[in-house]
Amino acid sequence: MLYHFLYKLTEVWFGFNVFRYITFRTAIATLTALILSFVLGPWLIRRLTQNQIEQSIRTDGPKSHQVKKGTPTMGGTLVLCSIVTATLLWADLKSLYLGLVLLVTVAFGMIGFIDDYLKVIKKNSRGLPGRYKLGGQFLIALAVAIILYGYSDFPTTLDFPFFKKLQLDLGLFYIPFAALVIVGASNAVNLTDGLDGLAMGPIMIAGGTYLIFSYVAGHTQFADYLQIRHVGGAGELAVFCGALIGAGLGFLWFNAYPAQMFMGDVGSLPLGGALGTIAVVTKQELLLVLVGGVFVVEALSVIVQVVSYQWRGKRVFQMAPIHHHFELKGWAEPKIVVRVWIVSIILSLLALSALKLR
Ligand code: 57M
């Protein structure tokens, strides 16, 4: 909103022209979201504590988690408010792609909010039943995929990272595929969110990687030079990614070990969903497997554990998701978290090399 207003003022003074640039608006969106999270964080923690919006800890998990009992949760509301406010202020709201990413973020946030509300406030340990949670996510993701499919400029082909000539036209099947990417990313991030800072680090790293891909995909010359698919209007997603990084940094200040608050499903579901949608819109869907490799491994560890237990009656990991396995092996929580961040950075660098290696 401020972008539209300030940019118009170029007629009054040429200096306002700076608001035209996505790079500048990305930088101030990052700072805006960061400042909002920093300033509102302590207030939110106080309010959550006063209202006893606190995490209950399962007794069958690692014993070390019992000290976390009473930690305020639903801090994801802070992350969402910071991202949405910063994006609305600094992005070009005429962009359809940005609108779709915001839609998924807010709608998945509402699903997560209902789940947290039922668990934490209504003390219903199951929360929102899985079929409603997953069903709601699929409905929203399918709606987004159908809108993209109906948009004449949007290709239904799948590009393969590192292989510039390899393409697969999915046609109508692009709709369920895109929905699966969005819902899969959301749930994989949710599973990862089980140690202080464990999810937010890789979310920001993935956000930073897609910030670069959005900018390049939206820029005719850069996309042409790097021979990646040009997606007109995708550049505005860089502003969203900047806001995500700023809000994430602000949240991490309070979520760093020992955490003063958790994000809850109201944070993990929309952040994963947003990353999935950005991957779809920038036509870098398959690259998300690499960029979000940490989330993929966490989700796979659960699948392997459940399948192995059902078929062989034996567990592969001491406990799934895999971060619990490392905890039970005796690794300190901050060590697991920092090592996962390091792996995530390496994966993102590999993904960025796809810009040149093709
Ligand atoms: C998210 N939620 C955390 C917090 C966070 C199918 C099965 C694998 C599902 C899985 C599951 O429920 N995953 C959902 C995991 C929880 O954190 C809350 O949830 C939000 C995210 N949705 O924001 O509000 C706990 O995680 C810890 N935590 C931190 N710091 C953070 O910053 O320490 C979270 C954020 C918090 C806190 O302890 O209470 C969670 O783990 O519940 N289930 C599991 O992960 C369970 N695994 C399991 O049952 N494994 C089985 C089978 C089914 C694969 C096996 O290995 O045999 C474990 N989770 C827990 N205890 N808590 C095991 C037992």
Short mmCIF file of C-alpha atoms and ligand atoms in Angstrom, two decimals:
data_model
loop_
_atom_site.label_atom_id
_atom_site.label_comp_id
_atom_site.label_asym_id
_atom_site.label_seq_id
_atom_site.Cartn_x
_atom_site.Cartn_y
_atom_site.Cartn_z
CA MET A 1 0.00 0.00 0.00
CA LEU A 2 2.80 2.37 0.92
CA TYR A 3 4.54 1.30 -2.29
CA HIS A 4 1.63 2.45 -4.44
CA PHE A 5 1.40 5.75 -2.55
CA LEU A 6 5.12 6.55 -2.41
CA TYR A 7 5.80 5.53 -5.99
CA LYS A 8 3.17 8.01 -7.19
CA LEU A 9 5.07 10.75 -5.37
CA THR A 10 7.85 10.39 -7.98
CA GLU A 11 5.95 13.12 -9.84
CA VAL A 12 6.63 15.43 -6.86
CA TRP A 13 10.26 14.41 -6.23
CA PHE A 14 12.39 12.03 -8.30
CA GLY A 15 13.88 10.48 -5.12
CA PHE A 16 10.68 8.47 -4.60
CA ASN A 17 11.59 6.54 -7.74
CA VAL A 18 13.63 4.24 -5.48
CA PHE A 19 10.38 2.53 -4.45
CA ARG A 20 10.09 1.21 -7.99
CA TYR A 21 12.90 -1.24 -7.36
CA ILE A 22 12.08 -4.70 -6.05
CA THR A 23 15.52 -4.95 -4.43
CA PHE A 24 14.92 -1.82 -2.33
CA ARG A 25 11.39 -2.84 -1.38
CA THR A 26 12.62 -6.33 -0.44
CA ALA A 27 15.19 -4.79 1.89
CA ILE A 28 12.67 -2.54 3.64
CA ALA A 29 10.07 -5.32 3.83
CA THR A 30 12.71 -7.46 5.59
CA LEU A 31 13.46 -4.67 8.06
CA THR A 32 9.78 -3.85 8.61
CA ALA A 33 8.94 -7.48 9.44
CA LEU A 34 12.04 -7.80 11.65
CA ILE A 35 11.22 -4.66 13.65
CA LEU A 36 7.57 -5.72 14.04
CA SER A 37 8.62 -9.14 15.39
CA PHE A 38 11.20 -7.64 17.75
CA VAL A 39 8.85 -5.00 19.11
CA LEU A 40 5.74 -7.16 19.41
CA GLY A 41 7.55 -10.35 20.56
CA PRO A 42 7.92 -9.54 24.29
CA TRP A 43 4.34 -8.19 24.42
CA LEU A 44 3.00 -11.39 22.78
CA ILE A 45 4.97 -13.66 25.12
CA ARG A 46 3.49 -11.77 28.12
CA ARG A 47 -0.05 -12.04 26.72
CA LEU A 48 0.31 -15.74 25.88
CA THR A 49 1.64 -16.46 29.38
CA GLN A 50 -1.11 -14.39 31.08
CA ASN A 51 -3.75 -16.30 29.11
CA GLN A 52 -2.03 -19.65 29.73
CA ILE A 53 -1.64 -20.35 26.02
CA GLU A 54 1.09 -22.84 26.81
CA GLN A 55 2.43 -26.00 25.23
CA SER A 56 1.58 -29.30 26.87
CA ILE A 57 4.41 -31.82 26.47
CA ARG A 58 3.77 -35.46 25.60
CA THR A 59 5.10 -37.85 28.19
CA ASP A 60 6.18 -40.46 25.60
CA GLY A 61 8.69 -38.07 23.97
CA PRO A 62 12.34 -37.52 24.91
CA LYS A 63 12.61 -36.81 28.68
CA SER A 64 14.60 -33.64 27.99
CA HIS A 65 11.40 -32.04 26.65
CA GLN A 66 9.62 -32.06 30.01
CA VAL A 67 11.39 -28.80 31.01
CA LYS A 68 9.63 -27.14 28.06
CA LYS A 69 6.25 -27.56 29.78
CA GLY A 70 4.45 -24.22 30.02
CA THR A 71 6.36 -22.56 27.15
CA PRO A 72 3.95 -20.15 25.40
CA THR A 73 2.87 -21.36 21.96
CA MET A 74 1.04 -19.89 18.93
CA GLY A 75 3.93 -17.44 18.39
CA GLY A 76 3.28 -18.08 14.70
CA THR A 77 0.59 -15.38 14.89
CA LEU A 78 3.45 -12.87 15.33
CA VAL A 79 5.31 -14.27 12.32
CA LEU A 80 2.19 -14.19 10.15
CA CYS A 81 1.18 -10.65 11.17
CA SER A 82 4.72 -9.38 10.51
CA ILE A 83 4.97 -11.05 7.09
CA VAL A 84 1.51 -10.00 5.93
CA THR A 85 1.87 -6.39 7.17
CA ALA A 86 5.33 -5.92 5.62
CA THR A 87 4.20 -7.48 2.32
CA LEU A 88 1.01 -5.40 2.14
CA LEU A 89 3.04 -2.26 2.78
CA TRP A 90 5.89 -2.80 0.33
CA ALA A 91 4.80 -5.16 -2.46
CA ASP A 92 2.93 -4.41 -5.66
CA LEU A 93 -0.51 -5.72 -4.72
CA LYS A 94 -1.56 -5.98 -8.36
CA SER A 95 0.52 -9.16 -8.71
CA LEU A 96 -1.69 -12.26 -9.01
CA TYR A 97 1.14 -14.53 -7.87
CA LEU A 98 1.70 -12.52 -4.72
CA GLY A 99 -2.06 -12.65 -4.04
CA LEU A 100 -2.01 -16.46 -4.29
CA VAL A 101 0.95 -16.80 -1.91
CA LEU A 102 -0.76 -14.47 0.58
CA LEU A 103 -3.99 -16.45 0.23
CA VAL A 104 -2.27 -19.75 1.10
CA THR A 105 -0.36 -18.11 3.96
CA VAL A 106 -3.45 -16.63 5.58
CA ALA A 107 -5.77 -19.60 4.92
CA PHE A 108 -3.27 -22.22 6.16
CA GLY A 109 -2.63 -19.93 9.13
CA MET A 110 -6.35 -20.05 9.94
CA ILE A 111 -6.35 -23.86 9.80
CA GLY A 112 -3.31 -23.95 12.10
CA PHE A 113 -4.96 -21.41 14.41
CA ILE A 114 -8.10 -23.53 14.77
CA ASP A 115 -5.97 -26.62 15.49
CA ASP A 116 -3.91 -24.78 18.13
CA TYR A 117 -7.02 -23.16 19.60
CA LEU A 118 -8.70 -26.53 20.08
CA LYS A 119 -5.54 -28.11 21.53
CA VAL A 120 -4.29 -25.33 23.76
CA ILE A 121 -7.36 -23.32 24.74
CA LYS A 122 -10.13 -25.93 24.53
CA LYS A 123 -7.71 -28.59 25.89
CA ASN A 124 -8.81 -31.04 23.20
CA SER A 125 -5.63 -33.14 22.83
CA ARG A 126 -6.45 -34.25 19.24
CA GLY A 127 -7.04 -30.73 17.97
CA LEU A 128 -8.62 -30.38 14.55
CA PRO A 129 -9.21 -33.92 13.19
CA GLY A 130 -6.66 -34.85 10.51
CA ARG A 131 -9.27 -35.22 7.76
CA TYR A 132 -10.48 -31.63 8.24
CA LYS A 133 -6.94 -30.28 8.56
CA LEU A 134 -5.64 -32.06 5.47
CA GLY A 135 -8.96 -31.66 3.60
CA GLY A 136 -8.94 -27.90 4.18
CA GLN A 137 -5.34 -27.63 3.05
CA PHE A 138 -6.05 -29.60 -0.14
CA LEU A 139 -9.13 -27.51 -0.96
CA ILE A 140 -7.16 -24.26 -0.70
CA ALA A 141 -4.15 -25.67 -2.58
CA LEU A 142 -6.38 -27.06 -5.35
CA ALA A 143 -8.12 -23.68 -5.69
CA VAL A 144 -4.73 -22.00 -6.12
CA ALA A 145 -3.60 -24.63 -8.65
CA ILE A 146 -6.83 -24.25 -10.65
CA ILE A 147 -6.44 -20.45 -10.74
CA LEU A 148 -2.86 -20.89 -12.02
CA TYR A 149 -4.01 -23.47 -14.58
CA GLY A 150 -6.69 -21.10 -15.85
CA TYR A 151 -4.22 -18.23 -16.15
CA SER A 152 -3.17 -18.28 -19.79
CA ASP A 153 0.44 -17.23 -19.16
CA PHE A 154 1.16 -19.97 -16.66
CA PRO A 155 2.87 -23.08 -18.10
CA THR A 156 1.89 -26.55 -16.93
CA THR A 157 5.30 -27.96 -17.76
CA LEU A 158 7.66 -29.29 -15.15
CA ASP A 159 11.26 -28.10 -15.42
CA PHE A 160 14.07 -30.31 -14.15
CA PRO A 161 16.86 -28.57 -12.24
CA PHE A 162 20.33 -29.08 -13.78
CA PHE A 163 18.79 -30.32 -17.09
CA LYS A 164 17.77 -27.34 -19.18
CA LYS A 165 16.34 -29.35 -22.08
CA LEU A 166 14.33 -31.77 -19.95
CA GLN A 167 10.69 -30.77 -19.57
CA LEU A 168 7.50 -32.66 -18.93
CA ASP A 169 4.09 -31.21 -19.77
CA LEU A 170 1.70 -32.38 -17.07
CA GLY A 171 -1.35 -30.76 -18.66
CA LEU A 172 -4.37 -31.17 -16.39
CA PHE A 173 -2.31 -33.28 -13.95
CA TYR A 174 -0.43 -30.11 -13.06
CA ILE A 175 -3.38 -29.21 -10.79
CA PRO A 176 -3.08 -32.17 -8.34
CA PHE A 177 0.71 -32.03 -8.63
CA ALA A 178 0.87 -28.36 -7.60
CA ALA A 179 -1.60 -28.99 -4.76
CA LEU A 180 0.55 -31.88 -3.53
CA VAL A 181 3.68 -29.69 -3.50
CA ILE A 182 1.90 -27.01 -1.43
CA VAL A 183 0.27 -29.41 1.08
CA GLY A 184 3.38 -31.63 1.27
CA ALA A 185 5.65 -28.67 2.05
CA SER A 186 3.25 -27.43 4.74
CA ASN A 187 3.13 -30.78 6.54
CA ALA A 188 6.84 -31.51 6.20
CA VAL A 189 7.65 -28.16 7.87
CA ASN A 190 5.10 -28.97 10.59
CA LEU A 191 6.82 -32.30 11.35
CA THR A 192 10.21 -30.58 11.51
CA ASP A 193 9.02 -28.07 14.12
CA GLY A 194 10.00 -30.14 17.14
CA LEU A 195 13.16 -28.51 18.58
CA ASP A 196 13.98 -24.88 19.43
CA GLY A 197 14.81 -23.08 16.18
CA LEU A 198 14.88 -26.31 14.19
CA ALA A 199 12.19 -25.34 11.66
CA MET A 200 12.70 -21.58 11.50
CA GLY A 201 16.38 -21.78 10.44
CA PRO A 202 15.73 -23.89 7.31
CA ILE A 203 12.51 -21.93 6.58
CA MET A 204 14.54 -18.71 6.36
CA ILE A 205 17.31 -20.37 4.36
CA ALA A 206 14.75 -21.74 1.89
CA GLY A 207 13.05 -18.31 1.87
CA GLY A 208 16.38 -16.67 0.98
CA THR A 209 17.01 -19.15 -1.82
CA TYR A 210 13.56 -18.63 -3.31
CA LEU A 211 13.99 -14.86 -2.91
CA ILE A 212 16.82 -15.13 -5.45
CA PHE A 213 14.88 -17.49 -7.73
CA SER A 214 11.78 -15.24 -7.63
CA TYR A 215 13.83 -12.19 -8.49
CA VAL A 216 15.63 -13.91 -11.36
CA ALA A 217 12.45 -15.58 -12.71
CA GLY A 218 10.64 -12.24 -12.69
CA HIS A 219 13.45 -10.39 -14.48
CA THR A 220 13.32 -10.81 -18.27
CA GLN A 221 17.06 -10.29 -18.89
CA PHE A 222 18.37 -12.29 -15.91
CA ALA A 223 16.01 -15.19 -16.63
CA ASP A 224 17.07 -15.13 -20.26
CA TYR A 225 20.78 -14.96 -19.39
CA LEU A 226 20.57 -17.77 -16.83
CA GLN A 227 18.16 -19.67 -19.09
CA ILE A 228 15.59 -20.26 -16.42
CA ARG A 229 11.89 -19.90 -17.09
CA HIS A 230 10.71 -16.29 -17.06
CA VAL A 231 7.60 -15.86 -14.92
CA GLY A 232 6.34 -12.29 -15.40
CA GLY A 233 5.35 -10.78 -12.03
CA ALA A 234 7.16 -13.40 -9.90
CA GLY A 235 9.67 -10.74 -8.81
CA GLU A 236 7.16 -9.40 -6.27
CA LEU A 237 7.54 -12.68 -4.39
CA ALA A 238 11.05 -11.53 -3.47
CA VAL A 239 9.38 -8.87 -1.28
CA PHE A 240 7.33 -11.61 0.42
CA CYS A 241 10.47 -13.76 0.90
CA GLY A 242 12.27 -10.76 2.42
CA ALA A 243 9.38 -10.25 4.85
CA LEU A 244 9.50 -13.96 5.70
CA ILE A 245 13.21 -13.75 6.51
CA GLY A 246 12.74 -10.60 8.62
CA ALA A 247 9.81 -12.06 10.57
CA GLY A 248 11.69 -15.35 10.94
CA LEU A 249 14.78 -13.64 12.36
CA GLY A 250 12.63 -11.71 14.83
CA PHE A 251 10.84 -14.90 15.90
CA LEU A 252 14.10 -16.83 16.20
CA TRP A 253 15.32 -14.26 18.72
CA PHE A 254 12.68 -15.65 21.09
CA ASN A 255 12.59 -19.24 19.78
CA ALA A 256 16.36 -19.82 20.14
CA TYR A 257 17.31 -22.45 22.74
CA PRO A 258 15.96 -22.35 25.42
CA ALA A 259 12.82 -21.15 23.64
CA GLN A 260 10.63 -18.43 25.16
CA MET A 261 7.86 -19.38 22.73
CA PHE A 262 6.94 -21.95 20.07
CA MET A 263 5.27 -21.06 16.78
CA GLY A 264 2.48 -23.68 16.92
CA ASP A 265 0.60 -24.96 13.88
CA VAL A 266 -0.50 -21.37 13.20
CA GLY A 267 3.14 -20.80 12.21
CA SER A 268 4.39 -24.08 10.77
CA LEU A 269 1.48 -24.87 8.44
CA PRO A 270 1.36 -21.48 6.63
CA LEU A 271 5.14 -21.07 6.40
CA GLY A 272 5.51 -24.48 4.75
CA GLY A 273 2.50 -23.78 2.53
CA ALA A 274 3.97 -20.43 1.47
CA LEU A 275 7.29 -22.04 0.50
CA GLY A 276 5.42 -24.70 -1.51
CA THR A 277 3.36 -22.05 -3.33
CA ILE A 278 6.44 -19.95 -4.12
CA ALA A 279 8.15 -23.07 -5.54
CA VAL A 280 5.08 -23.68 -7.75
CA VAL A 281 4.75 -20.07 -8.94
CA THR A 282 8.46 -19.68 -9.76
CA LYS A 283 8.32 -23.00 -11.67
CA GLN A 284 10.99 -24.44 -9.37
CA GLU A 285 8.78 -27.15 -7.90
CA LEU A 286 11.30 -30.01 -8.08
CA LEU A 287 14.08 -27.82 -6.69
CA LEU A 288 12.11 -27.63 -3.43
CA VAL A 289 13.13 -31.24 -2.74
CA LEU A 290 16.74 -29.97 -2.59
CA VAL A 291 16.17 -26.54 -1.02
CA GLY A 292 13.84 -28.05 1.59
CA GLY A 293 15.85 -31.29 1.82
CA VAL A 294 15.81 -31.11 5.61
CA PHE A 295 12.01 -31.10 5.65
CA VAL A 296 11.93 -33.98 3.15
CA VAL A 297 14.25 -36.09 5.33
CA GLU A 298 12.16 -35.36 8.45
CA ALA A 299 8.95 -36.42 6.67
CA LEU A 300 10.60 -39.49 5.12
CA SER A 301 11.88 -40.59 8.54
CA VAL A 302 8.28 -40.70 9.78
CA ILE A 303 7.09 -42.65 6.72
CA VAL A 304 9.96 -45.16 6.99
CA GLN A 305 9.37 -45.56 10.74
CA VAL A 306 5.62 -46.15 10.40
CA VAL A 307 5.95 -48.54 7.41
CA SER A 308 8.76 -50.50 9.07
CA TYR A 309 6.83 -50.80 12.33
CA GLN A 310 3.69 -51.99 10.58
CA TRP A 311 5.43 -54.49 8.27
CA ARG A 312 8.29 -55.79 10.40
CA GLY A 313 7.18 -54.82 13.90
CA LYS A 314 10.55 -53.05 14.27
CA ARG A 315 11.57 -49.40 14.37
CA VAL A 316 14.35 -48.01 12.14
CA PHE A 317 14.92 -44.93 14.32
CA GLN A 318 14.81 -44.79 18.09
CA MET A 319 12.02 -42.26 17.53
CA ALA A 320 10.69 -40.37 14.51
CA PRO A 321 10.85 -37.64 13.21
CA ILE A 322 14.60 -38.06 12.94
CA HIS A 323 15.51 -35.12 15.24
CA HIS A 324 14.14 -37.19 18.16
CA HIS A 325 16.47 -40.04 17.12
CA PHE A 326 19.52 -37.78 17.48
CA GLU A 327 18.22 -36.49 20.82
CA LEU A 328 17.90 -40.04 22.14
CA LYS A 329 21.42 -40.77 20.89
CA GLY A 330 22.58 -38.07 23.30
CA TRP A 331 23.22 -35.11 20.99
CA ALA A 332 22.49 -31.80 22.73
CA GLU A 333 19.47 -29.95 21.30
CA PRO A 334 21.40 -26.86 20.07
CA LYS A 335 23.94 -29.14 18.38
CA ILE A 336 21.21 -30.93 16.38
CA VAL A 337 19.62 -27.61 15.44
CA VAL A 338 22.83 -25.89 14.29
CA ARG A 339 23.91 -28.98 12.33
CA VAL A 340 20.55 -29.06 10.57
CA TRP A 341 20.98 -25.37 9.67
CA ILE A 342 24.43 -26.15 8.25
CA VAL A 343 23.01 -28.98 6.12
CA SER A 344 20.23 -26.66 5.00
CA ILE A 345 22.72 -23.97 3.90
CA ILE A 346 24.74 -26.56 1.93
CA LEU A 347 21.54 -27.77 0.20
CA SER A 348 20.55 -24.21 -0.68
CA LEU A 349 23.99 -23.51 -2.14
CA LEU A 350 23.68 -26.64 -4.26
CA ALA A 351 20.24 -25.47 -5.39
CA LEU A 352 21.62 -22.04 -6.30
CA SER A 353 24.28 -23.73 -8.40
CA ALA A 354 21.38 -24.95 -10.55
CA LEU A 355 21.20 -21.39 -11.87
CA LYS A 356 24.50 -21.99 -13.69
CA LEU A 357 24.93 -25.77 -13.85
CA ARG A 358 22.52 -26.79 -16.56
C1 57M B 1 4.57 -31.42 15.05
N1 57M B 1 5.01 -31.03 17.26
C2 57M B 1 5.88 -31.13 18.30
C3 57M B 1 4.82 -26.65 18.95
C4 57M B 1 5.21 -26.48 17.54
C5 57M B 1 2.90 -39.01 12.79
C6 57M B 1 3.78 -38.40 13.83
C7 57M B 1 5.20 -38.53 13.50
C8 57M B 1 3.36 -36.93 14.06
C9 57M B 1 4.29 -36.16 14.97
C10 57M B 1 3.64 -34.86 15.20
O1 57M B 1 2.70 -34.73 15.92
N2 57M B 1 4.18 -33.82 14.55
C11 57M B 1 3.60 -32.51 14.61
C12 57M B 1 5.40 -31.80 16.11
C13 57M B 1 5.57 -30.20 19.52
O2 57M B 1 5.60 -28.82 19.11
C14 57M B 1 4.40 -28.13 18.95
O3 57M B 1 3.86 -28.35 17.66
C15 57M B 1 4.10 -27.20 16.86
C16 57M B 1 4.37 -27.56 15.44
N3 57M B 1 3.22 -28.18 14.89
O4 57M B 1 5.33 -25.15 17.19
O5 57M B 1 3.76 -25.85 19.28
C17 57M B 1 6.69 -30.41 20.53
O6 57M B 1 7.95 -30.17 19.89
C18 57M B 1 8.84 -29.53 20.79
N4 57M B 1 9.25 -28.20 20.26
C19 57M B 1 10.39 -27.63 20.74
N5 57M B 1 10.76 -26.40 20.27
C20 57M B 1 10.06 -25.73 19.30
O7 57M B 1 10.46 -24.61 18.89
O8 57M B 1 11.06 -28.20 21.59
C21 57M B 1 8.50 -27.57 19.29
C22 57M B 1 8.90 -26.34 18.80
C23 57M B 1 6.65 -29.47 21.69
C24 57M B 1 8.11 -29.42 22.12
O9 57M B 1 8.39 -30.53 22.89
O10 57M B 1 5.77 -29.95 22.66
C25 57M B 1 5.88 -32.60 18.75
O11 57M B 1 6.90 -33.23 18.57
O12 57M B 1 4.83 -33.03 19.25
N6 57M B 1 4.53 -36.87 16.18
C26 57M B 1 5.69 -36.83 16.79
O13 57M B 1 6.56 -36.07 16.42
C27 57M B 1 5.92 -37.82 17.88
N7 57M B 1 6.53 -38.98 17.24
C28 57M B 1 6.03 -40.25 17.27
O14 57M B 1 5.00 -40.48 17.84
N8 57M B 1 6.81 -41.17 16.60
C29 57M B 1 6.44 -42.56 16.49
C30 57M B 1 5.76 -42.85 15.10
C31 57M B 1 4.38 -42.27 15.02
C32 57M B 1 6.55 -42.38 13.91
C33 57M B 1 7.70 -43.44 16.53
O15 57M B 1 8.81 -42.96 16.33
O16 57M B 1 7.52 -44.64 16.75
C34 57M B 1 6.90 -37.33 18.90
N9 57M B 1 6.52 -36.09 19.48
C35 57M B 1 6.48 -35.89 20.81
N10 57M B 1 6.63 -36.85 21.66
N11 57M B 1 6.27 -34.66 21.33
C36 57M B 1 7.17 -38.42 19.90
C37 57M B 1 6.66 -38.18 21.24
#
